[in-house]
């Protein structure tokens, strides 16, 4: 499943070199999706794989992950 993340998509984000937990631009038109889906090969099943869509975009390949802070 392509997993939505809170970051806005920046076209040149990876041109800035290695970063730890980059947030991307503060606003934009497209949000980042990470991961891949069953529709893609195993090369796409990794968190470093990224895609972008408008926040209103939906299809059967996208989703989200519920997260809870550890105690």
PDB file of C-alpha atoms in Angstrom:
ATOM      1  CA  UNK A   1       0.000   0.000   0.000  1.00  0.00           C
ATOM      2  CA  UNK A   2       1.271   3.458  -0.838  1.00  0.00           C
ATOM      3  CA  UNK A   3       1.294   5.142   2.550  1.00  0.00           C
ATOM      4  CA  UNK A   4       0.418   8.831   2.888  1.00  0.00           C
ATOM      5  CA  UNK A   5       2.840  10.897   4.951  1.00  0.00           C
ATOM      6  CA  UNK A   6       2.406  14.471   6.232  1.00  0.00           C
ATOM      7  CA  UNK A   7       5.181  15.980   4.082  1.00  0.00           C
ATOM      8  CA  UNK A   8       4.534  18.153   1.064  1.00  0.00           C
ATOM      9  CA  UNK A   9       6.289  16.983  -2.100  1.00  0.00           C
ATOM     10  CA  UNK A  10       9.287  19.021  -3.260  1.00  0.00           C
ATOM     11  CA  UNK A  11      10.659  18.276  -6.717  1.00  0.00           C
ATOM     12  CA  UNK A  12      14.279  18.934  -5.752  1.00  0.00           C
ATOM     13  CA  UNK A  13      14.230  17.461  -2.233  1.00  0.00           C
ATOM     14  CA  UNK A  14      16.922  14.872  -2.932  1.00  0.00           C
ATOM     15  CA  UNK A  15      19.315  17.361  -4.504  1.00  0.00           C
ATOM     16  CA  UNK A  16      20.247  18.703  -1.049  1.00  0.00           C
ATOM     17  CA  UNK A  17      22.231  15.615  -0.057  1.00  0.00           C
ATOM     18  CA  UNK A  18      21.720  13.316   2.899  1.00  0.00           C
ATOM     19  CA  UNK A  19      19.225  14.521   5.503  1.00  0.00           C
ATOM     20  CA  UNK A  20      17.793  12.979   8.660  1.00  0.00           C
ATOM     21  CA  UNK A  21      13.989  13.105   8.749  1.00  0.00           C
ATOM     22  CA  UNK A  22      13.574  15.797   6.083  1.00  0.00           C
ATOM     23  CA  UNK A  23      10.233  17.598   6.143  1.00  0.00           C
ATOM     24  CA  UNK A  24      10.219  19.040   2.636  1.00  0.00           C
ATOM     25  CA  UNK A  25       8.585  22.375   1.822  1.00  0.00           C
ATOM     26  CA  UNK A  26       6.186  24.034   4.310  1.00  0.00           C
ATOM     27  CA  UNK A  27       3.304  24.012   1.790  1.00  0.00           C
ATOM     28  CA  UNK A  28       2.499  22.773  -1.685  1.00  0.00           C
ATOM     29  CA  UNK A  29       0.035  21.138  -4.024  1.00  0.00           C
ATOM     30  CA  UNK A  30       1.147  17.496  -3.690  1.00  0.00           C
ATOM     31  CA  UNK A  31       1.641  15.280  -0.618  1.00  0.00           C
ATOM     32  CA  UNK A  32       4.184  12.477  -0.396  1.00  0.00           C
ATOM     33  CA  UNK A  33       3.278   8.801  -0.515  1.00  0.00           C
ATOM     34  CA  UNK A  34       5.853   6.163   0.407  1.00  0.00           C
ATOM     35  CA  UNK A  35       6.204   2.431   0.009  1.00  0.00           C
ATOM     36  CA  UNK A  36       4.626   0.934  -3.071  1.00  0.00           C
ATOM     37  CA  UNK A  37       1.862  -1.636  -3.452  1.00  0.00           C
ATOM     38  CA  UNK A  38       1.088  -5.148  -4.637  1.00  0.00           C
ATOM     39  CA  UNK A  39       0.684  -3.617  -8.094  1.00  0.00           C
ATOM     40  CA  UNK A  40       4.429  -2.900  -8.277  1.00  0.00           C
ATOM     41  CA  UNK A  41       7.430  -5.206  -8.076  1.00  0.00           C
ATOM     42  CA  UNK A  42       9.506  -5.867  -4.958  1.00  0.00           C
ATOM     43  CA  UNK A  43      11.804  -2.965  -5.953  1.00  0.00           C
ATOM     44  CA  UNK A  44       9.018  -0.589  -4.867  1.00  0.00           C
ATOM     45  CA  UNK A  45       8.312  -2.178  -1.468  1.00  0.00           C
ATOM     46  CA  UNK A  46      10.577   0.073   0.584  1.00  0.00           C
ATOM     47  CA  UNK A  47      10.133   3.305   2.543  1.00  0.00           C
ATOM     48  CA  UNK A  48      12.672   5.123   0.352  1.00  0.00           C
ATOM     49  CA  UNK A  49      10.369   4.709  -2.641  1.00  0.00           C
ATOM     50  CA  UNK A  50       8.296   7.848  -2.955  1.00  0.00           C
ATOM     51  CA  UNK A  51       5.415   9.120  -5.034  1.00  0.00           C
ATOM     52  CA  UNK A  52       3.219  12.216  -4.938  1.00  0.00           C
ATOM     53  CA  UNK A  53      -0.440  13.092  -5.434  1.00  0.00           C
ATOM     54  CA  UNK A  54      -2.869  15.823  -4.533  1.00  0.00           C
ATOM     55  CA  UNK A  55      -4.336  15.203  -1.048  1.00  0.00           C
ATOM     56  CA  UNK A  56      -7.803  14.470  -2.509  1.00  0.00           C
ATOM     57  CA  UNK A  57      -6.461  11.600  -4.675  1.00  0.00           C
ATOM     58  CA  UNK A  58      -7.829   8.126  -3.918  1.00  0.00           C
ATOM     59  CA  UNK A  59      -7.403   4.651  -5.382  1.00  0.00           C
ATOM     60  CA  UNK A  60      -7.086   1.039  -4.219  1.00  0.00           C
ATOM     61  CA  UNK A  61      -3.272   1.263  -3.913  1.00  0.00           C
ATOM     62  CA  UNK A  62      -3.216   3.975  -1.233  1.00  0.00           C
ATOM     63  CA  UNK A  63      -3.684   3.893   2.505  1.00  0.00           C
ATOM     64  CA  UNK A  64      -2.401   5.063   5.843  1.00  0.00           C
ATOM     65  CA  UNK A  65      -0.943   3.578   8.986  1.00  0.00           C
ATOM     66  CA  UNK A  66      -2.348   4.170  12.467  1.00  0.00           C
ATOM     67  CA  UNK A  67       0.408   5.016  14.934  1.00  0.00           C
ATOM     68  CA  UNK A  68       0.459   5.238  18.707  1.00  0.00           C
ATOM     69  CA  UNK A  69       3.267   6.544  20.881  1.00  0.00           C
ATOM     70  CA  UNK A  70       5.113   3.892  22.882  1.00  0.00           C
ATOM     71  CA  UNK A  71       4.897   4.024  26.648  1.00  0.00           C
TER      72      UNK A  71
END
